XYZ file of C-alpha atoms in Angstrom:
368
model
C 102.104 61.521 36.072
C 102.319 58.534 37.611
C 98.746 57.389 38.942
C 100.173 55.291 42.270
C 103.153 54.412 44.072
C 104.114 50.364 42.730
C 104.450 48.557 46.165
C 107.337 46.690 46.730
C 107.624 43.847 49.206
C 111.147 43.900 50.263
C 112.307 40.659 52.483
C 116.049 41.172 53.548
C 115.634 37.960 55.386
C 119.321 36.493 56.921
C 123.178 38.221 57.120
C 124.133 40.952 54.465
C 119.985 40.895 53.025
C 119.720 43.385 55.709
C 122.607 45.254 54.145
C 122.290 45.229 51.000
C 118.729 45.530 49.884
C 118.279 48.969 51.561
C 120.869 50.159 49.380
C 119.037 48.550 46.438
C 115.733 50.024 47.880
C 117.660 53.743 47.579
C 119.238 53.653 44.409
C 115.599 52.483 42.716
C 114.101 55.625 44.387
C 116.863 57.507 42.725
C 116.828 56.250 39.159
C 116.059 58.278 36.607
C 112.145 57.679 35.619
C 111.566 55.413 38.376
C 108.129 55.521 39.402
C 106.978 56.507 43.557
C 107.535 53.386 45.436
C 106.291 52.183 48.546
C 108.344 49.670 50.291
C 106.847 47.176 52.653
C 109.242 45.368 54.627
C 107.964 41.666 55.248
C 109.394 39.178 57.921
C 111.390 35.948 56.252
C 114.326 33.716 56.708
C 116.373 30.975 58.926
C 117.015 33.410 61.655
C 113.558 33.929 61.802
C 112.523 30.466 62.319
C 114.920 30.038 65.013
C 113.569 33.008 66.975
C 109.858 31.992 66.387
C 109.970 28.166 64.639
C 108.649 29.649 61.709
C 110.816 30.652 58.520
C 108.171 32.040 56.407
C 104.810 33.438 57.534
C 101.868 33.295 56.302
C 101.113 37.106 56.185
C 104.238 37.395 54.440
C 102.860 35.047 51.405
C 99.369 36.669 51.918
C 100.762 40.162 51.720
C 102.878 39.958 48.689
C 100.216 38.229 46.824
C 97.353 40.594 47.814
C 99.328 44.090 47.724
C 102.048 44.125 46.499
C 103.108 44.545 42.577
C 106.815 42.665 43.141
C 109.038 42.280 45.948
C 113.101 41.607 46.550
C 114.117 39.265 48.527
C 117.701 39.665 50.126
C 119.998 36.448 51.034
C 118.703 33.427 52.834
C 120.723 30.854 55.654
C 120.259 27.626 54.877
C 121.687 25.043 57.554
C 123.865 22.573 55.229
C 122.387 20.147 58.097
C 119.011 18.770 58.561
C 116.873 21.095 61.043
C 113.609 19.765 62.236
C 110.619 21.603 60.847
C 112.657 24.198 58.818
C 112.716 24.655 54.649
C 113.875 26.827 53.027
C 111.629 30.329 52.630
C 112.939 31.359 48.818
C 112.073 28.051 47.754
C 108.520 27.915 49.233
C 107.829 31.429 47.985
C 108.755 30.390 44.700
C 105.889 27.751 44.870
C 103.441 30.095 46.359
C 103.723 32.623 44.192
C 103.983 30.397 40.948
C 107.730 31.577 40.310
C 108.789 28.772 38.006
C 111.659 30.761 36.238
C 114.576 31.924 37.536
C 115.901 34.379 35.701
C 120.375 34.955 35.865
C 122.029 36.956 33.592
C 126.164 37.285 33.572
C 127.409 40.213 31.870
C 129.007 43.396 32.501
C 131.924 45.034 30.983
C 135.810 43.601 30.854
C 137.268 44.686 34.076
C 140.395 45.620 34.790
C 142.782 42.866 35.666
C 140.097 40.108 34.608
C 141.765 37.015 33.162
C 138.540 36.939 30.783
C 139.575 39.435 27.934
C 136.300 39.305 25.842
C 132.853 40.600 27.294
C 130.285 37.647 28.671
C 126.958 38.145 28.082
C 124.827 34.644 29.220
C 121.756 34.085 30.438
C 120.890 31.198 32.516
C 117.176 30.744 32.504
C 116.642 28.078 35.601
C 113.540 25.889 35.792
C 112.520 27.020 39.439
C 109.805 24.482 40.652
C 110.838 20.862 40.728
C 114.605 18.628 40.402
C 115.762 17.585 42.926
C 114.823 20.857 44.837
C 110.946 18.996 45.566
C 113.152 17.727 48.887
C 111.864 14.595 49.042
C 114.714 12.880 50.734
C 114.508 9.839 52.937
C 117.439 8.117 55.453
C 116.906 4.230 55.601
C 119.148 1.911 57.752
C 120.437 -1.320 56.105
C 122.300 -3.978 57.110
C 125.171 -2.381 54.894
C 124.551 1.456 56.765
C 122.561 3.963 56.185
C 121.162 4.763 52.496
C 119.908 7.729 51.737
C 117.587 8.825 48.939
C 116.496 11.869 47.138
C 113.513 12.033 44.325
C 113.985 13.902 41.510
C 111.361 15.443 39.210
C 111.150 16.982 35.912
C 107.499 17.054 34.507
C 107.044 17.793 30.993
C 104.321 19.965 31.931
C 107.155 22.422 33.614
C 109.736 21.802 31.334
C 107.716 22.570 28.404
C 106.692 26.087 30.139
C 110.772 27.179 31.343
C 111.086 26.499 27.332
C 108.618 28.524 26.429
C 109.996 31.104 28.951
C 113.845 30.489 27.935
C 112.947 31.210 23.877
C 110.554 34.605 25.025
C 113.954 35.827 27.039
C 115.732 34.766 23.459
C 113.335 36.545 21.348
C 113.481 39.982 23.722
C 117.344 40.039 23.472
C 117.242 39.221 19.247
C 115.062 42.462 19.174
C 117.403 44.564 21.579
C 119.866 43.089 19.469
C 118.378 44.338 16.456
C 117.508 47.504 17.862
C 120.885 48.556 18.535
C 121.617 47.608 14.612
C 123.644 44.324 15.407
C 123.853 41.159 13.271
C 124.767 38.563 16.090
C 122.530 35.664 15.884
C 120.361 34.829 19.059
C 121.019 31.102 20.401
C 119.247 28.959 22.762
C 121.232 25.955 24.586
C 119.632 22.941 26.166
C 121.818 21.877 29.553
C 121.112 18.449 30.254
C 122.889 15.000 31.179
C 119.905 12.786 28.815
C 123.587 10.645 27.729
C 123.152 8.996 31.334
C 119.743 10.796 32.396
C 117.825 9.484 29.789
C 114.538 9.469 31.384
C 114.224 12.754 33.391
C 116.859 14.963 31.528
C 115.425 13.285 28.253
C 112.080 14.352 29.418
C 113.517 17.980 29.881
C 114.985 18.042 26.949
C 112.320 16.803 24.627
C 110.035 19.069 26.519
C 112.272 22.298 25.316
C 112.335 21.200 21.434
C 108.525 20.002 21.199
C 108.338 24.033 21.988
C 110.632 25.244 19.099
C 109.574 22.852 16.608
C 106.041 22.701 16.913
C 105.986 26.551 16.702
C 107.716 25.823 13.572
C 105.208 23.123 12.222
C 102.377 25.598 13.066
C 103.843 28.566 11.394
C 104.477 26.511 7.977
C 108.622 27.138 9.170
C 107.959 30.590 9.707
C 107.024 30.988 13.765
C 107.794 32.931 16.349
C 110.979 31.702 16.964
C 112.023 32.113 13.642
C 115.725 33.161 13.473
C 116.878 31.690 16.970
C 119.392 28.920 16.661
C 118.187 26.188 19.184
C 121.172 24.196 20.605
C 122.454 21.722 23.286
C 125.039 21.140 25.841
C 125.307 17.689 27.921
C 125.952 19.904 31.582
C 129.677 18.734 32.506
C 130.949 19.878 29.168
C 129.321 23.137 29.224
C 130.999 23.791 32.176
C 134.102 23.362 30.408
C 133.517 25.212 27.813
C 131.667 28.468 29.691
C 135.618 29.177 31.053
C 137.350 28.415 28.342
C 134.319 29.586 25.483
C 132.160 31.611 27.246
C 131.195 33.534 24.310
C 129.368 30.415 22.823
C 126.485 30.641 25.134
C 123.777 32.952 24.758
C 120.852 32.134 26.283
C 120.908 28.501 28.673
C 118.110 27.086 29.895
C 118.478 24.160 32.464
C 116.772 21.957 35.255
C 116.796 23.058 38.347
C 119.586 21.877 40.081
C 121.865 22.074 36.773
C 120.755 25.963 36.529
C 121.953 26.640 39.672
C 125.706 25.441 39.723
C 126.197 26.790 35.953
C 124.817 30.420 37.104
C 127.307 30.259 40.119
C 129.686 29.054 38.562
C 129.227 31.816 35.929
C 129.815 34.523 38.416
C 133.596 33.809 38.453
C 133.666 35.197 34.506
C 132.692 38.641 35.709
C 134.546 38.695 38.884
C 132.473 37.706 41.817
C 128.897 36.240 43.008
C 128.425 39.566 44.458
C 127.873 41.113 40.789
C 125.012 38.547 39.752
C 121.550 38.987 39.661
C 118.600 37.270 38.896
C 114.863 37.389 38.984
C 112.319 35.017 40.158
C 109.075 35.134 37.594
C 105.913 34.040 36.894
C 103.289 34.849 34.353
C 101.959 38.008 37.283
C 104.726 38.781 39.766
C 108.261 39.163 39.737
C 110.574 39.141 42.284
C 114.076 40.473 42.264
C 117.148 38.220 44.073
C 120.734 38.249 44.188
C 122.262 35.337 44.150
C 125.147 35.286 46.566
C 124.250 33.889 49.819
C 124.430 35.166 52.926
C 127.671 35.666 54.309
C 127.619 35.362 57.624
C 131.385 35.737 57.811
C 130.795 39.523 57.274
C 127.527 40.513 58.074
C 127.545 43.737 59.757
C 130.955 44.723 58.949
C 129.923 47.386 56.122
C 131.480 44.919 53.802
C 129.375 43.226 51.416
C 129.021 44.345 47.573
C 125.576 45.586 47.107
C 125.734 45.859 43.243
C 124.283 41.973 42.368
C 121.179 43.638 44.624
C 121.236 46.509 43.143
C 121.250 44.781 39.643
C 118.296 42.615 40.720
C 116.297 45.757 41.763
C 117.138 46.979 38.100
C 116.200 43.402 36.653
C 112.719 43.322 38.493
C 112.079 46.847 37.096
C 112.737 45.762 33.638
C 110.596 42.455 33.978
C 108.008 44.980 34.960
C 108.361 46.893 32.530
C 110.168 49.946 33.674
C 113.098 49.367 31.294
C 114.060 53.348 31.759
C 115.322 53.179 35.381
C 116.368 49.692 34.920
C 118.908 50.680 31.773
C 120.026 53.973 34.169
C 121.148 51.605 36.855
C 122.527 49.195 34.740
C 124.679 52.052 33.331
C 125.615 53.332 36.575
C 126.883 49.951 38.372
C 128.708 49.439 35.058
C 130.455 52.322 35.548
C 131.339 52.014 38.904
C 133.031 48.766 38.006
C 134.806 49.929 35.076
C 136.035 53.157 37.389
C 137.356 50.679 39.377
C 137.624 52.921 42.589
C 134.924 51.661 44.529
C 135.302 47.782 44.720
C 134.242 45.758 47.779
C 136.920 43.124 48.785
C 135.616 40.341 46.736
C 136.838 41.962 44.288
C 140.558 41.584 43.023
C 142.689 44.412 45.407
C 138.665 46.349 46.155
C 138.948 48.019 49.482
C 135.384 49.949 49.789
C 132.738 49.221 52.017
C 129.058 48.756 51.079
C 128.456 52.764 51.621
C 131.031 53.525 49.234
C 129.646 51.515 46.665
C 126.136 52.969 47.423
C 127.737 56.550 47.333
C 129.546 55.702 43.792
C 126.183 54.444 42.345
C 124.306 57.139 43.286
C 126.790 59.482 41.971
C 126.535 58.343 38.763
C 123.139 58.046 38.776
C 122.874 61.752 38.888
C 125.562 61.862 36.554
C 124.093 59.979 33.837
């Protein structure tokens, strides 16, 4: 018997967030061993702070740190313009709530028509907190035009912990691995650009090995980490390589910025950003996030995929350690995609709307 509902603060924020995360908010109520949920809707996003000047409130931060156990957050508008007085809300509540790992796996069965014939299974683990993302830009008018500047910072402080964090994620997946009685070796890639970065992205990537091989040198050669290859990629050649190789990467951590364009860009091996997932962590809260945007160009048509929502739902479970529901969804999106009947349109030929897709995955839910 389950002692209390887990309360879940659930921030659809801007365009298809509102769609898609109460379809994620049904199919966890629905999954097999879930626990009783309470879901507490909390006010967020770009469309927000043009309605009120205010993109994030405070009882938003106060309520998901005081009562709630972990929240989802949906899709957020970001002008590609400057707006006075506006940030972005994911990226402040990923300070406030000391998210400093972003979480992104890519994998999912072969689907049909896919010009990717072998299965992709990679996990980008994203440093969350600093990069370039700090937004400390400045304009400056010269004789010559205007010059503008951006600061970028990688502390060895936070690239030693989103090591830590990336070879943890490594050692979980070696045990799965191990579990389900297969041999493949565990790997761990560095992304960096140290070749021409050689301060800040030779910080970063310093940071990451001090973490492997002083486990090592404390464990006599026989540490934690023991069995996990630990590898490298400069980050314009792994791009490369993830299309044409994408079974060479395992487990990628990255800066910030770097993280982000390699997990995007990761989405096209499985078919579409609408399938990926991700979770923001921390060492006490976790919150779920898909990482497509948020498609304004059809919000409130009935048709955005819900699955990479759904999936993030499933994710945050598992980070919480509900890995029963979170494996029963899993299996049921999976499914759904390999039935190939109930595919949004950004999807190759997919036709269904968002309810379809909700119907389909709760179908096999109760199937499974």
């Amino acid at each position: 018997m389950w002692q209390r509902a887990l309360r879940i603060g659930m921030i659809p924020a801007d365009g298809i967030g509102r769609e898609v995360l109460p379809v994620a908010q049904r199919v966890m109520s629905a999954a097999p061993g879930a626990p009783p949920f309470e879901f507490v809707p909390l006010p967020a996003g770009f469309e927000l702070f043009q309605k009120t000047g205010e993109a994030l409130p405070q009882v938003t931060i106060d309520t998901l740190k005081n009562e709630c156990d972990g929240a989802m957050f949906g899709s957020v508008s970001s002008p590609s313009h400057k707006v006075e007085g506006y940030s972005s809300p994911i990226v402040r509540l990923r300070k406030e709530l000391g998210l400093y790992a972003n979480i992104r796996p890519v994998s999912g069965p072969v689907l049909p028509g896919s010009p990717i014939k072998v299965p992709v299974d990679i996990v980008t683990i994203r440093e969350n907190t600093e990069c370039l993302y700090i937004k400390q830009e400045t304009l400056e008018e010269t004789p010559h035009g205007k010059v503008a500047r951006a600061i970028r910072q990688i502390s060895e402080s936070a690239s030693t912990r989103i090591g830590k964090k990336a070879l943890d994620v490594a050692l979980a997946r070696q045990a799965m691995r191990a579990a389900a009685g297969s041999a493949q070796q565990t790997k761990v890639t560095i992304c960096h650009k140290s070749n021409v970065l050689s301060v800040t992205d030779g910080l970063f990537r310093t940071s990451v090995r001090r973490v492997y091989d002083s486990d090592k040198r404390e464990h006599g050669g026989h540490g934690r980490y023991e069995g996990l290859v630990l590898d490298e990629q400069l980050v314009d050649s792994m791009v490369y390589r993830m299309f044409r190789e994408p079974n060479v990467f395992d487990v990628v951590v990255a800066p910030n910025l770097y993280g982000d364009i390699i997990s995007d860009g990761a989405a096209a091996l499985v078919g579409s950003l609408g399938l990926v997932a991700s979770v923001n962590a921390g060492d006490t809260f976790i919150m779920g996030e898909p990482v497509h945007g948020s498609a304004p160009d059809i919000c409130g048509k009935n048709m955005a995929n819900p699955m990479a929502a759904v999936r993030s739902a499933a994710l945050m479970l598992e980070y919480m350690g509900y890995t029963e529901p979170a494996l029963a969804i899993y299996r049921a999106v999976d499914h759904v995609l390999v039935q190939g009947q109930a595919w949004t349109p950004d999807l190759p030929g997919g036709t269904a709307t968002t309810s379809d897709v909700e119907a389909a995955i709760l179908r096999a839910l109760q199937d499974s």
